[in-house]
PDB file of C-alpha atoms in Angstrom:
ATOM      1  CA  VAL A 138     -25.186 -26.742  -9.989  1.00 82.00           C
ATOM      2  CA  THR A 139     -24.282 -23.139 -11.010  1.00 85.00           C
ATOM      3  CA  ALA A 140     -22.061 -22.063  -7.979  1.00 90.00           C
ATOM      4  CA  LEU A 141     -19.692 -24.022  -5.542  1.00 93.00           C
ATOM      5  CA  ASP A 142     -18.723 -20.674  -3.739  1.00 97.00           C
ATOM      6  CA  PRO A 143     -21.452 -20.256  -1.252  1.00 97.00           C
ATOM      7  CA  VAL A 144     -21.452 -16.432  -1.603  1.00 97.00           C
ATOM      8  CA  ALA A 145     -22.791 -17.018  -5.241  1.00 96.00           C
ATOM      9  CA  VAL A 146     -25.385 -19.550  -4.537  1.00 95.00           C
ATOM     10  CA  THR A 147     -28.731 -18.517  -6.083  1.00 95.00           C
ATOM     11  CA  ASP A 148     -30.517 -21.771  -7.208  1.00 92.00           C
ATOM     12  CA  SER A 149     -31.914 -24.792  -5.198  1.00 90.00           C
ATOM     13  CA  MET A 150     -29.283 -27.397  -6.448  1.00 89.00           C
ATOM     14  CA  SER A 151     -26.287 -25.234  -5.507  1.00 92.00           C
ATOM     15  CA  THR A 152     -28.073 -24.511  -2.062  1.00 93.00           C
ATOM     16  CA  THR A 153     -28.284 -28.194  -1.518  1.00 92.00           C
ATOM     17  CA  LEU A 154     -24.679 -28.865  -2.428  1.00 93.00           C
ATOM     18  CA  SER A 155     -23.470 -25.892  -0.329  1.00 95.00           C
ATOM     19  CA  SER A 156     -25.220 -27.287   2.697  1.00 94.00           C
ATOM     20  CA  ALA A 157     -23.477 -30.589   1.988  1.00 96.00           C
ATOM     21  CA  LEU A 158     -19.934 -29.107   1.663  1.00 97.00           C
ATOM     22  CA  PHE A 159     -20.041 -25.981   4.100  1.00 98.00           C
ATOM     23  CA  GLN A 160     -20.902 -25.582   7.621  1.00 98.00           C
ATOM     24  CA  ARG A 161     -22.681 -22.609   9.150  1.00 98.00           C
ATOM     25  CA  LEU A 162     -23.066 -21.487  12.524  1.00 98.00           C
ATOM     26  CA  MET A 163     -26.801 -22.578  12.730  1.00 97.00           C
ATOM     27  CA  THR A 164     -28.901 -24.974  10.606  1.00 95.00           C
ATOM     28  CA  LEU A 165     -32.619 -26.013  10.319  1.00 89.00           C
ATOM     29  CA  ASP A 166     -34.150 -29.338   9.895  1.00 84.00           C
ATOM     30  CA  PRO A 167     -35.847 -29.745   6.645  1.00 79.00           C
ATOM     31  CA  GLY A 168     -39.369 -28.240   6.779  1.00 80.00           C
ATOM     32  CA  LYS A 169     -38.850 -26.725  10.283  1.00 81.00           C
ATOM     33  CA  THR A 170     -38.285 -23.454  11.690  1.00 82.00           C
ATOM     34  CA  ALA A 171     -36.508 -24.181  14.978  1.00 89.00           C
ATOM     35  CA  LEU A 172     -32.843 -23.136  14.842  1.00 93.00           C
ATOM     36  CA  LYS A 173     -30.279 -25.903  15.653  1.00 95.00           C
ATOM     37  CA  GLN A 174     -26.704 -25.676  16.526  1.00 95.00           C
ATOM     38  CA  ASP A 175     -24.085 -26.388  13.850  1.00 97.00           C
ATOM     39  CA  ALA A 176     -20.816 -24.969  14.093  1.00 98.00           C
ATOM     40  CA  ALA A 177     -21.701 -22.961  17.233  1.00 98.00           C
ATOM     41  CA  GLU A 178     -24.001 -22.179  20.068  1.00 97.00           C
ATOM     42  CA  CYS A 179     -25.523 -18.667  19.591  1.00 97.00           C
ATOM     43  CA  VAL A 180     -27.333 -16.802  22.259  1.00 96.00           C
ATOM     44  CA  ARG A 181     -28.786 -13.243  22.272  1.00 96.00           C
ATOM     45  CA  VAL A 182     -27.058 -11.345  24.651  1.00 97.00           C
ATOM     46  CA  SER A 183     -29.249  -8.133  23.844  1.00 97.00           C
ATOM     47  CA  PRO A 184     -31.461  -7.031  21.231  1.00 97.00           C
ATOM     48  CA  LEU A 185     -28.405  -5.727  19.148  1.00 98.00           C
ATOM     49  CA  LEU A 186     -25.828  -8.499  20.053  1.00 98.00           C
ATOM     50  CA  LEU A 187     -26.053 -12.265  19.034  1.00 98.00           C
ATOM     51  CA  GLN A 188     -22.873 -14.098  20.686  1.00 98.00           C
ATOM     52  CA  CYS A 189     -21.909 -17.403  19.008  1.00 98.00           C
ATOM     53  CA  THR A 190     -19.320 -19.948  20.713  1.00 98.00           C
ATOM     54  CA  LEU A 191     -17.677 -22.280  18.169  1.00 98.00           C
ATOM     55  CA  ARG A 192     -17.452 -25.835  18.867  1.00 98.00           C
ATOM     56  CA  ALA A 193     -13.800 -26.637  19.792  1.00 97.00           C
ATOM     57  CA  GLY A 194     -11.567 -28.433  17.309  1.00 97.00           C
ATOM     58  CA  LEU A 195     -13.408 -27.535  14.080  1.00 98.00           C
ATOM     59  CA  LYS A 196     -11.487 -28.318  10.771  1.00 98.00           C
ATOM     60  CA  PHE A 197     -11.742 -27.548   7.289  1.00 98.00           C
ATOM     61  CA  SER A 198     -11.563 -30.364   4.715  1.00 97.00           C
ATOM     62  CA  ASN A 199      -8.074 -29.292   3.977  1.00 97.00           C
ATOM     63  CA  GLY A 200      -6.928 -29.673   7.600  1.00 97.00           C
ATOM     64  CA  HIS A 201      -6.860 -25.972   8.692  1.00 98.00           C
ATOM     65  CA  ASP A 202      -8.452 -25.028  11.920  1.00 98.00           C
ATOM     66  CA  LEU A 203     -11.783 -23.248  11.684  1.00 98.00           C
ATOM     67  CA  THR A 204     -11.792 -20.293  13.852  1.00 98.00           C
ATOM     68  CA  SER A 205     -13.833 -17.202  14.626  1.00 98.00           C
ATOM     69  CA  SER A 206     -11.608 -15.183  12.141  1.00 98.00           C
ATOM     70  CA  ASP A 207     -12.776 -17.539   9.443  1.00 98.00           C
ATOM     71  CA  VAL A 208     -16.446 -16.790  10.280  1.00 98.00           C
ATOM     72  CA  LYS A 209     -15.804 -13.156  10.517  1.00 98.00           C
ATOM     73  CA  PHE A 210     -13.951 -13.216   6.952  1.00 98.00           C
ATOM     74  CA  SER A 211     -16.874 -15.348   5.460  1.00 98.00           C
ATOM     75  CA  ILE A 212     -19.728 -13.146   6.500  1.00 98.00           C
ATOM     76  CA  ASN A 213     -17.960  -9.867   5.603  1.00 98.00           C
ATOM     77  CA  ARG A 214     -16.999 -11.346   2.186  1.00 98.00           C
ATOM     78  CA  ALA A 215     -20.614 -12.343   1.588  1.00 98.00           C
ATOM     79  CA  LEU A 216     -21.673  -8.736   2.268  1.00 97.00           C
ATOM     80  CA  ARG A 217     -18.846  -7.309   0.254  1.00 97.00           C
ATOM     81  CA  LEU A 218     -19.460  -9.349  -2.884  1.00 97.00           C
ATOM     82  CA  GLY A 219     -23.218  -8.937  -2.486  1.00 93.00           C
ATOM     83  CA  VAL A 220     -24.150 -11.309  -5.289  1.00 95.00           C
ATOM     84  CA  GLU A 221     -27.575 -10.437  -6.757  1.00 95.00           C
ATOM     85  CA  GLY A 222     -30.168 -13.087  -5.751  1.00 94.00           C
ATOM     86  CA  SER A 223     -27.929 -14.582  -3.046  1.00 95.00           C
ATOM     87  CA  SER A 224     -29.111 -14.870   0.709  1.00 95.00           C
ATOM     88  CA  ALA A 225     -26.461 -12.241   1.746  1.00 96.00           C
ATOM     89  CA  ARG A 226     -29.247  -9.590   1.837  1.00 95.00           C
ATOM     90  CA  GLN A 227     -30.681 -11.413   4.809  1.00 96.00           C
ATOM     91  CA  LEU A 228     -27.451 -10.209   6.661  1.00 97.00           C
ATOM     92  CA  ALA A 229     -28.507  -6.737   6.159  1.00 96.00           C
ATOM     93  CA  ALA A 230     -28.877  -5.759   9.965  1.00 98.00           C
ATOM     94  CA  LEU A 231     -25.309  -6.600  10.620  1.00 98.00           C
ATOM     95  CA  SER A 232     -23.300  -3.454  11.919  1.00 98.00           C
ATOM     96  CA  SER A 233     -20.027  -5.182  12.717  1.00 98.00           C
ATOM     97  CA  ILE A 234     -18.481  -8.417  13.814  1.00 98.00           C
ATOM     98  CA  ASP A 235     -16.084  -8.893  16.825  1.00 98.00           C
ATOM     99  CA  THR A 236     -13.743 -11.935  17.319  1.00 98.00           C
ATOM    100  CA  PRO A 237     -12.587 -11.539  21.110  1.00 98.00           C
ATOM    101  CA  ASP A 238     -10.945 -15.102  20.873  1.00 98.00           C
ATOM    102  CA  ASP A 239     -10.624 -18.006  18.442  1.00 98.00           C
ATOM    103  CA  LEU A 240     -14.051 -19.508  19.332  1.00 98.00           C
ATOM    104  CA  THR A 241     -16.307 -16.394  19.890  1.00 98.00           C
ATOM    105  CA  VAL A 242     -18.088 -14.422  17.406  1.00 98.00           C
ATOM    106  CA  ASP A 243     -20.089 -11.295  18.491  1.00 98.00           C
ATOM    107  CA  PHE A 244     -22.575 -10.005  15.726  1.00 98.00           C
ATOM    108  CA  ASN A 245     -23.360  -6.389  16.454  1.00 98.00           C
ATOM    109  CA  LEU A 246     -26.576  -5.437  14.689  1.00 98.00           C
ATOM    110  CA  SER A 247     -27.884  -2.115  13.563  1.00 98.00           C
ATOM    111  CA  TRP A 248     -31.519  -2.828  14.714  1.00 98.00           C
ATOM    112  CA  PRO A 249     -33.091  -5.583  16.607  1.00 97.00           C
ATOM    113  CA  ASP A 250     -33.478  -8.116  14.068  1.00 96.00           C
ATOM    114  CA  TYR A 251     -34.810 -11.343  15.444  1.00 92.00           C
ATOM    115  CA  GLN A 252     -34.517 -13.253  12.352  1.00 93.00           C
ATOM    116  CA  PHE A 253     -30.706 -12.793  12.080  1.00 97.00           C
ATOM    117  CA  GLY A 254     -30.193 -16.422  13.537  1.00 95.00           C
ATOM    118  CA  GLN A 255     -32.296 -17.590  10.582  1.00 95.00           C
ATOM    119  CA  ALA A 256     -30.012 -15.661   8.190  1.00 96.00           C
ATOM    120  CA  LEU A 257     -26.909 -17.650   9.663  1.00 97.00           C
ATOM    121  CA  THR A 258     -28.508 -20.891   8.204  1.00 96.00           C
ATOM    122  CA  GLU A 259     -28.311 -19.428   4.665  1.00 96.00           C
ATOM    123  CA  PRO A 260     -25.610 -20.288   2.023  1.00 96.00           C
ATOM    124  CA  ALA A 261     -24.185 -16.764   2.334  1.00 97.00           C
ATOM    125  CA  ALA A 262     -23.244 -17.354   5.902  1.00 98.00           C
ATOM    126  CA  SER A 263     -21.428 -20.626   5.109  1.00 98.00           C
ATOM    127  CA  ILE A 264     -17.752 -20.659   6.644  1.00 98.00           C
ATOM    128  CA  VAL A 265     -14.977 -20.632   4.251  1.00 98.00           C
ATOM    129  CA  ASP A 266     -11.169 -20.866   4.946  1.00 98.00           C
ATOM    130  CA  GLU A 267      -9.798 -17.416   4.902  1.00 98.00           C
ATOM    131  CA  ASP A 268      -6.502 -18.704   3.898  1.00 98.00           C
ATOM    132  CA  VAL A 269      -8.047 -20.089   0.435  1.00 97.00           C
ATOM    133  CA  TYR A 270     -10.826 -17.936  -0.492  1.00 98.00           C
ATOM    134  CA  ASP A 271      -9.964 -14.479  -2.017  1.00 97.00           C
ATOM    135  CA  PRO A 272     -12.008 -11.691  -0.168  1.00 97.00           C
ATOM    136  CA  ASP A 273     -12.764 -10.016  -3.416  1.00 97.00           C
ATOM    137  CA  THR A 274     -13.457 -12.734  -6.128  1.00 96.00           C
ATOM    138  CA  ILE A 275     -15.958 -15.422  -6.387  1.00 97.00           C
ATOM    139  CA  ARG A 276     -14.386 -18.754  -6.906  1.00 95.00           C
ATOM    140  CA  GLY A 277     -15.289 -20.542 -10.238  1.00 89.00           C
ATOM    141  CA  VAL A 278     -17.060 -23.893 -10.300  1.00 84.00           C
ATOM    142  CA  GLY A 279     -13.681 -25.495 -11.555  1.00 84.00           C
ATOM    143  CA  ASP A 280     -12.136 -24.367  -8.136  1.00 91.00           C
ATOM    144  CA  ALA A 281     -12.300 -27.066  -5.557  1.00 91.00           C
ATOM    145  CA  PRO A 282     -14.422 -26.051  -2.397  1.00 96.00           C
ATOM    146  CA  VAL A 283     -12.798 -26.116   1.080  1.00 97.00           C
ATOM    147  CA  GLY A 284     -15.605 -26.313   3.659  1.00 97.00           C
ATOM    148  CA  SER A 285     -16.189 -27.926   6.959  1.00 98.00           C
ATOM    149  CA  GLY A 286     -19.571 -29.529   6.133  1.00 97.00           C
ATOM    150  CA  PRO A 287     -20.433 -33.218   6.490  1.00 98.00           C
ATOM    151  CA  PHE A 288     -19.071 -34.053   2.901  1.00 98.00           C
ATOM    152  CA  TRP A 289     -16.101 -32.971   0.761  1.00 97.00           C
ATOM    153  CA  LEU A 290     -15.735 -32.927  -2.892  1.00 96.00           C
ATOM    154  CA  SER A 291     -13.364 -35.763  -3.931  1.00 94.00           C
ATOM    155  CA  GLY A 292     -14.039 -35.683  -7.545  1.00 92.00           C
ATOM    156  CA  SER A 293     -15.613 -33.313 -10.409  1.00 86.00           C
ATOM    157  CA  TYR A 294     -16.475 -34.243 -13.815  1.00 87.00           C
ATOM    158  CA  THR A 295     -18.994 -32.471 -16.399  1.00 83.00           C
ATOM    159  CA  ASP A 296     -21.560 -35.115 -15.672  1.00 87.00           C
ATOM    160  CA  LYS A 297     -21.120 -35.922 -11.986  1.00 92.00           C
ATOM    161  CA  LEU A 298     -19.594 -35.079  -8.631  1.00 93.00           C
ATOM    162  CA  TYR A 299     -18.385 -37.377  -6.005  1.00 96.00           C
ATOM    163  CA  LEU A 300     -18.763 -36.418  -2.492  1.00 97.00           C
ATOM    164  CA  ARG A 301     -17.172 -38.331   0.452  1.00 97.00           C
ATOM    165  CA  GLN A 302     -17.966 -38.203   4.061  1.00 97.00           C
ATOM    166  CA  PHE A 303     -15.708 -35.730   5.835  1.00 98.00           C
ATOM    167  CA  ARG A 304     -14.747 -37.591   9.012  1.00 96.00           C
ATOM    168  CA  LEU A 305     -13.682 -34.396  10.961  1.00 96.00           C
ATOM    169  CA  TYR A 306     -17.134 -32.785  10.576  1.00 97.00           C
ATOM    170  CA  ASN A 307     -18.365 -31.809  14.021  1.00 96.00           C
ATOM    171  CA  GLY A 308     -21.969 -30.465  13.735  1.00 96.00           C
ATOM    172  CA  TYR A 309     -25.733 -31.269  13.702  1.00 95.00           C
ATOM    173  CA  THR A 310     -25.873 -33.161  10.473  1.00 93.00           C
ATOM    174  CA  PRO A 311     -23.309 -35.654   9.967  1.00 95.00           C
ATOM    175  CA  ALA A 312     -23.057 -37.722   6.720  1.00 95.00           C
ATOM    176  CA  ALA A 313     -25.212 -40.858   6.647  1.00 93.00           C
ATOM    177  CA  SER A 314     -23.403 -42.270   3.609  1.00 95.00           C
ATOM    178  CA  GLU A 315     -19.618 -42.670   2.972  1.00 97.00           C
ATOM    179  CA  LEU A 316     -19.967 -41.787  -0.713  1.00 96.00           C
ATOM    180  CA  LEU A 317     -22.700 -39.526  -2.774  1.00 94.00           C
ATOM    181  CA  VAL A 318     -22.456 -39.556  -6.412  1.00 94.00           C
ATOM    182  CA  LEU A 319     -24.492 -36.557  -8.021  1.00 91.00           C
ATOM    183  CA  ARG A 320     -25.166 -37.267 -11.756  1.00 91.00           C
ATOM    184  CA  PHE A 321     -26.282 -34.530 -14.148  1.00 87.00           C
ATOM    185  CA  PHE A 322     -28.257 -35.230 -17.367  1.00 88.00           C
ATOM    186  CA  PRO A 323     -29.201 -32.740 -20.156  1.00 87.00           C
ATOM    187  CA  ASP A 324     -32.823 -33.550 -20.163  1.00 89.00           C
ATOM    188  CA  SER A 325     -35.453 -35.961 -18.730  1.00 90.00           C
ATOM    189  CA  ALA A 326     -35.143 -38.262 -21.911  1.00 93.00           C
ATOM    190  CA  ALA A 327     -31.600 -38.844 -21.010  1.00 88.00           C
ATOM    191  CA  ILE A 328     -32.464 -39.741 -17.412  1.00 87.00           C
ATOM    192  CA  GLU A 329     -35.128 -42.215 -18.708  1.00 90.00           C
ATOM    193  CA  GLU A 330     -32.479 -43.817 -21.024  1.00 87.00           C
TER     194      GLU A 330
END
């Protein structure tokens, strides 16, 4: 794992971990292309407007409410930081974001990008708590992630991570296990041993 901050995710293991810890507005079943609702129901109002309505009562792992303001902050942060190799470039059609209330997010596009919903499933579109994450700085691997995904990080060591089921998760892919332990090894010989 090279990044626990979703805006800095550029490798497959960090992408997998990001999907476990952070929620996005939309998601995909593995190997499928049909969009599924995760944190929100999104509808294309016009070729240049995608409107998403958040599920009521969403929470972050620290107990804070997840609102449309957090979504706007998260997407704008990903675009502003623009980490090379991250999925933020897939959000390029975005012109602006409006949040008329706590549950509504309006994505105003510069051109009719019919793949924009797909971009909302990527790590750069992960929703972070605007009260915790700095808008101009990528959090280090040692900083505990605060997300609303199916798991939360309960312990972090040099050779393993402990992920526990986040019981307040309200989305498409709830955790099937109470606890996951991810162990890391320096090479295949160490795994065999």
